[in-house]
Amino acid sequence: MNSIIDTSVIVIFSVFIMVIGMLFSRTGRNLKSFFAGGEAVPWFIGGLSLFMSFFSAGTFVAWGSIAYKYGWVAVTIQWTMCIGGLITGLYIAPKWKATGSLTAAEFIKDRLGAHVQKSFIYIFMVVSLFIKGSVLYSVAKLVGSSLEFPLVPVTLILGILMIAYTAVGGLWAVMVTDILQFVILTAAVLLIIPLAFTEAGGVQTFLTKVPDDFFNVVNGEYTWGFIIAFAVYHIFYIGGNWTFVQRYTSVDTPKSASKVAFLFAGLYILSPVLWMLPPMIYQTINPGLTGLETENAYLMVCKQVLPAGLMGLILTGMYFSTSASANTALNVVSAVFTNDIYKGTINPEASDEKLMKIARTSSWCFGFGMIVIALIVPYIGGIVEFTLSVGAITGGPLLAPPIWALFSKRITGKATITITMVSLAVNLCFKIVLPLMLDYKLSRENEMALGVLLPFMLLLIYEMYAAYKGKVSAEYLRLQELKAFRAANVPEVDVAEAAEIKRQNKFGLQVISFSLAFIALLLYILCAFTAKGTTMVAVIATIILLSAWIPLNASFKKTINI
């Protein structure tokens, strides 16, 4: 790694991204524009943003570790995300948009009651901090190892930068960053793969050296039972995670919400193959990594094959893609706190100016909690154990009941919170209590199966019981009355606000176009310093430059509610 060139790229691109965030500091005039893009975000922007919000340095660290150790099963695991996206696009995403709610928490309040909403808000906030803390740990480890800096100060600095970016720019700043990282990381991976194959001695040599079971669809502790359970988990996670629900509610129609999820699913058909090939190839270059060392497999192959400057670019891309993922979570947690706790309970008459101050302040508070979690990840088993365990324990209990409520007229608020708490208690018992008291631990497959199937079975049993008794939820009937009232009292369109939303979205598309052109220019400059892969870098830069026309052309249209 050419430290001077790579460090220069990191600094230049980081400053550029922060400037982009600052450009959006004046576009969030109220909660609707700050947290939901005025509900007029183009679906293809929302879809790419959803993909990158799901994607982070954890993809390189966690799944890269599995790819290095077990091979193709890392791709199989990520294909479950495609299944989740397809089911969400067909059934769940349009339902979320049709609710008319700004956040998932707002729907829970309308459908299941304020007490259930508050319980879910507190659980969701805690879980989000744990998940995004692990994401911050992943990128801090990558950057710290690359630049040979201590993990703790790197975690603190990167975490503070993430919080600052979200607190300033809102949803559009997050989505623009998402798009840029999608382009950068895709370009980098397309360059890494042929260079890695060359380093390994060619494709045939790679195929000869890998273990016999390396291309098995399932492998090791990642069995078919685990894959099926993980696919069900991702239906809940992609369809019900409050972070992703924001992508479905920020577009203009239910049909557009479906397109967001379908684009996500399409990207997850091919992308896992591209992401996982480099650490798989590195297994034949350096097969001696063990334990937590395998978490560095992706970084090591990048350092070994990438030309000067490109390592700095991919490190920055990894950081800001992780930043985008964490930023999205902070944005949603802040939205929930501001809209559903502060405005809904503490100060219902708060002005837009006051709410914006609360939104940005809460982003900082939750962000510091995320940093604390990141600092303790190494002490609880590493990123793979942490990520899969948190998902298994909380995914089904927290996300399945609200999704069920989108379709059911029988589920009640009391039943929902009871099923959630019982499922969480059982999962925590099997994960923490029984291993400590009886030295009994579930396998990876059984842990994931319990996490997703228990709440599903409890919901199904209650639905069948309520149907047998002929019961219809009182909360459901109240929601129908509320919908009828809203339909009869549609607020007049604020012409000034509509014009501001249109201007904001047009501005966002133009910033994306300019940013893509900037990335292409940076790659062209790096061609002068690269000793290998120069032609490929130039070709990729040209493709990126040509793609800048797509958002620019969209911004010229009379309406961008595509």
GROMACS .gro file of N, CA, C and O in nm, residues 125-182:
model
  232
  125MET      N    1  -3.473   0.080   1.978
  125MET     CA    2  -3.357   0.168   1.997
  125MET      C    3  -3.237   0.091   2.050
  125MET      O    4  -3.124   0.107   2.002
  126VAL      N    5  -3.262   0.004   2.147
  126VAL     CA    6  -3.152  -0.074   2.206
  126VAL      C    7  -3.093  -0.169   2.102
  126VAL      O    8  -2.970  -0.177   2.086
  127VAL      N    9  -3.180  -0.240   2.030
  127VAL     CA   10  -3.132  -0.336   1.930
  127VAL      C   11  -3.055  -0.265   1.819
  127VAL      O   12  -2.951  -0.313   1.772
  128SER      N   13  -3.105  -0.150   1.775
  128SER     CA   14  -3.037  -0.074   1.669
  128SER      C   15  -2.897  -0.034   1.711
  128SER      O   16  -2.803  -0.038   1.631
  129LEU      N   17  -2.883   0.008   1.836
  129LEU     CA   18  -2.751   0.047   1.885
  129LEU      C   19  -2.655  -0.071   1.883
  129LEU      O   20  -2.537  -0.058   1.846
  130PHE      N   21  -2.704  -0.190   1.920
  130PHE     CA   22  -2.619  -0.309   1.918
  130PHE      C   23  -2.577  -0.346   1.776
  130PHE      O   24  -2.460  -0.373   1.749
  131ILE      N   25  -2.675  -0.346   1.685
  131ILE     CA   26  -2.645  -0.386   1.547
  131ILE      C   27  -2.549  -0.287   1.481
  131ILE      O   28  -2.449  -0.326   1.418
  132LYS      N   29  -2.576  -0.159   1.493
  132LYS     CA   30  -2.491  -0.060   1.427
  132LYS      C   31  -2.359  -0.039   1.500
  132LYS      O   32  -2.261   0.005   1.440
  133GLY      N   33  -2.356  -0.073   1.629
  133GLY     CA   34  -2.229  -0.073   1.698
  133GLY      C   35  -2.135  -0.178   1.641
  133GLY      O   36  -2.015  -0.154   1.624
  134SER      N   37  -2.192  -0.295   1.606
  134SER     CA   38  -2.110  -0.399   1.545
  134SER      C   39  -2.061  -0.357   1.407
  134SER      O   40  -1.951  -0.391   1.365
  135VAL      N   41  -2.145  -0.282   1.335
  135VAL     CA   42  -2.107  -0.232   1.203
  135VAL      C   43  -1.991  -0.133   1.215
  135VAL      O   44  -1.896  -0.136   1.137
  136LEU      N   45  -1.997  -0.044   1.313
  136LEU     CA   46  -1.889   0.051   1.336
  136LEU      C   47  -1.760  -0.020   1.373
  136LEU      O   48  -1.651   0.017   1.328
  137TYR      N   49  -1.772  -0.127   1.452
  137TYR     CA   50  -1.654  -0.206   1.488
  137TYR      C   51  -1.586  -0.261   1.363
  137TYR      O   52  -1.462  -0.260   1.352
  138SER      N   53  -1.667  -0.310   1.268
  138SER     CA   54  -1.613  -0.371   1.147
  138SER      C   55  -1.527  -0.272   1.070
  138SER      O   56  -1.413  -0.303   1.030
  139VAL      N   57  -1.580  -0.153   1.046
  139VAL     CA   58  -1.505  -0.057   0.965
  139VAL      C   59  -1.386   0.000   1.042
  139VAL      O   60  -1.281   0.027   0.985
  140ALA      N   61  -1.400   0.014   1.173
  140ALA     CA   62  -1.288   0.063   1.254
  140ALA      C   63  -1.173  -0.037   1.250
  140ALA      O   64  -1.055   0.001   1.243
  141LYS      N   65  -1.208  -0.165   1.250
  141LYS     CA   66  -1.103  -0.268   1.243
  141LYS      C   67  -1.033  -0.265   1.108
  141LYS      O   68  -0.911  -0.277   1.100
  142LEU      N   69  -1.110  -0.248   1.000
  142LEU     CA   70  -1.051  -0.242   0.867
  142LEU      C   71  -0.958  -0.123   0.852
  142LEU      O   72  -0.844  -0.136   0.808
  143VAL      N   73  -1.009  -0.006   0.889
  143VAL     CA   74  -0.930   0.116   0.874
  143VAL      C   75  -0.810   0.115   0.968
  143VAL      O   76  -0.698   0.150   0.929
  144GLY      N   77  -0.833   0.075   1.092
  144GLY     CA   78  -0.724   0.072   1.189
  144GLY      C   79  -0.612  -0.022   1.149
  144GLY      O   80  -0.493   0.011   1.160
  145SER      N   81  -0.649  -0.141   1.100
  145SER     CA   82  -0.548  -0.238   1.059
  145SER      C   83  -0.471  -0.189   0.937
  145SER      O   84  -0.350  -0.209   0.926
  146SER      N   85  -0.541  -0.125   0.845
  146SER     CA   86  -0.477  -0.077   0.722
  146SER      C   87  -0.377   0.033   0.749
  146SER      O   88  -0.267   0.035   0.693
  147LEU      N   89  -0.416   0.127   0.834
  147LEU     CA   90  -0.330   0.242   0.862
  147LEU      C   91  -0.243   0.222   0.985
  147LEU      O   92  -0.171   0.312   1.025
  148GLU      N   93  -0.258   0.102   1.049
  148GLU     CA   94  -0.181   0.066   1.167
  148GLU      C   95  -0.204   0.164   1.281
  148GLU      O   96  -0.110   0.209   1.349
  149PHE      N   97  -0.330   0.196   1.304
  149PHE     CA   98  -0.371   0.280   1.417
  149PHE      C   99  -0.442   0.194   1.521
  149PHE      O  100  -0.505   0.093   1.485
  150PRO      N  101  -0.439   0.232   1.650
  150PRO     CA  102  -0.510   0.157   1.754
  150PRO      C  103  -0.661   0.157   1.730
  150PRO      O  104  -0.718   0.255   1.680
  151LEU      N  105  -0.727   0.047   1.768
  151LEU     CA  106  -0.869   0.029   1.739
  151LEU      C  107  -0.958   0.130   1.812
  151LEU      O  108  -1.052   0.184   1.753
  152VAL      N  109  -0.929   0.158   1.938
  152VAL     CA  110  -1.019   0.244   2.017
  152VAL      C  111  -1.026   0.387   1.962
  152VAL      O  112  -1.136   0.438   1.937
  153PRO      N  113  -0.914   0.457   1.943
  153PRO     CA  114  -0.926   0.593   1.889
  153PRO      C  115  -0.986   0.597   1.748
  153PRO      O  116  -1.058   0.690   1.714
  154VAL      N  117  -0.955   0.494   1.665
  154VAL     CA  118  -1.015   0.490   1.531
  154VAL      C  119  -1.166   0.477   1.542
  154VAL      O  120  -1.241   0.543   1.470
  155THR      N  121  -1.214   0.392   1.634
  155THR     CA  122  -1.359   0.375   1.654
  155THR      C  123  -1.423   0.506   1.697
  155THR      O  124  -1.530   0.543   1.647
  156LEU      N  125  -1.359   0.576   1.788
  156LEU     CA  126  -1.415   0.702   1.837
  156LEU      C  127  -1.424   0.806   1.726
  156LEU      O  128  -1.527   0.871   1.706
  157ILE      N  129  -1.316   0.821   1.650
  157ILE     CA  130  -1.312   0.924   1.544
  157ILE      C  131  -1.413   0.893   1.434
  157ILE      O  132  -1.491   0.979   1.392
  158LEU      N  133  -1.414   0.767   1.386
  158LEU     CA  134  -1.506   0.731   1.279
  158LEU      C  135  -1.651   0.740   1.324
  158LEU      O  136  -1.739   0.782   1.248
  159GLY      N  137  -1.676   0.702   1.448
  159GLY     CA  138  -1.812   0.711   1.500
  159GLY      C  139  -1.863   0.855   1.506
  159GLY      O  140  -1.977   0.884   1.469
  160ILE      N  141  -1.778   0.946   1.551
  160ILE     CA  142  -1.817   1.086   1.560
  160ILE      C  143  -1.843   1.144   1.421
  160ILE      O  144  -1.939   1.220   1.401
  161LEU      N  145  -1.761   1.107   1.323
  161LEU     CA  146  -1.784   1.154   1.186
  161LEU      C  147  -1.918   1.104   1.131
  161LEU      O  148  -1.990   1.177   1.063
  162MET      N  149  -1.951   0.978   1.161
  162MET     CA  150  -2.080   0.923   1.118
  162MET      C  151  -2.197   1.004   1.174
  162MET      O  152  -2.291   1.039   1.103
  163ILE      N  153  -2.189   1.031   1.304
  163ILE     CA  154  -2.299   1.102   1.370
  163ILE      C  155  -2.314   1.242   1.312
  163ILE      O  156  -2.425   1.289   1.284
  164ALA      N  157  -2.201   1.311   1.293
  164ALA     CA  158  -2.205   1.448   1.242
  164ALA      C  159  -2.271   1.452   1.106
  164ALA      O  160  -2.353   1.540   1.076
  165TYR      N  161  -2.240   1.356   1.021
  165TYR     CA  162  -2.294   1.355   0.884
  165TYR      C  163  -2.445   1.339   0.887
  165TYR      O  164  -2.518   1.408   0.817
  166THR      N  165  -2.495   1.246   0.969
  166THR     CA  166  -2.640   1.223   0.977
  166THR      C  167  -2.712   1.343   1.039
  166THR      O  168  -2.817   1.385   0.993
  167ALA      N  169  -2.655   1.396   1.146
  167ALA     CA  170  -2.722   1.504   1.217
  167ALA      C  171  -2.737   1.629   1.132
  167ALA      O  172  -2.829   1.707   1.151
  168VAL      N  173  -2.647   1.646   1.037
  168VAL     CA  174  -2.651   1.765   0.953
  168VAL      C  175  -2.745   1.749   0.834
  168VAL      O  176  -2.829   1.833   0.807
  169GLY      N  177  -2.732   1.636   0.762
  169GLY     CA  178  -2.793   1.627   0.630
  169GLY      C  179  -2.927   1.561   0.618
  169GLY      O  180  -2.999   1.584   0.521
  170GLY      N  181  -2.966   1.471   0.711
  170GLY     CA  182  -3.093   1.404   0.699
  170GLY      C  183  -3.091   1.292   0.596
  170GLY      O  184  -2.987   1.241   0.556
  171LEU      N  185  -3.211   1.251   0.551
  171LEU     CA  186  -3.225   1.134   0.466
  171LEU      C  187  -3.155   1.151   0.332
  171LEU      O  188  -3.089   1.059   0.283
  172TRP      N  189  -3.168   1.267   0.266
  172TRP     CA  190  -3.107   1.283   0.134
  172TRP      C  191  -2.955   1.274   0.141
  172TRP      O  192  -2.891   1.217   0.054
  173ALA      N  193  -2.895   1.330   0.246
  173ALA     CA  194  -2.750   1.319   0.260
  173ALA      C  195  -2.709   1.173   0.274
  173ALA      O  196  -2.609   1.128   0.215
  174VAL      N  197  -2.787   1.096   0.351
  174VAL     CA  198  -2.758   0.953   0.367
  174VAL      C  199  -2.771   0.882   0.233
  174VAL      O  200  -2.687   0.799   0.195
  175MET      N  201  -2.877   0.910   0.157
  175MET     CA  202  -2.901   0.839   0.031
  175MET      C  203  -2.796   0.873  -0.075
  175MET      O  204  -2.754   0.787  -0.152
  176VAL      N  205  -2.752   0.998  -0.081
  176VAL     CA  206  -2.647   1.034  -0.176
  176VAL      C  207  -2.519   0.957  -0.144
  176VAL      O  208  -2.452   0.904  -0.233
  177THR      N  209  -2.484   0.949  -0.016
  177THR     CA  210  -2.368   0.871   0.024
  177THR      C  211  -2.384   0.726  -0.015
  177THR      O  212  -2.289   0.661  -0.061
  178ASP      N  213  -2.505   0.671   0.003
  178ASP     CA  214  -2.532   0.533  -0.035
  178ASP      C  215  -2.498   0.509  -0.182
  178ASP      O  216  -2.432   0.410  -0.217
  179ILE      N  217  -2.544   0.598  -0.269
  179ILE     CA  218  -2.523   0.580  -0.412
  179ILE      C  219  -2.373   0.585  -0.445
  179ILE      O  220  -2.322   0.503  -0.523
  180LEU      N  221  -2.302   0.681  -0.388
  180LEU     CA  222  -2.159   0.694  -0.417
  180LEU      C  223  -2.082   0.570  -0.373
  180LEU      O  224  -1.994   0.521  -0.446
  181GLN      N  225  -2.117   0.516  -0.257
  181GLN     CA  226  -2.045   0.398  -0.210
  181GLN      C  227  -2.078   0.276  -0.294
  181GLN      O  228  -1.992   0.190  -0.316
  182PHE      N  229  -2.201   0.268  -0.342
  182PHE     CA  230  -2.237   0.158  -0.433
  182PHE      C  231  -2.148   0.160  -0.556
  182PHE      O  232  -2.094   0.057  -0.598
   0.00000   0.00000   0.00000
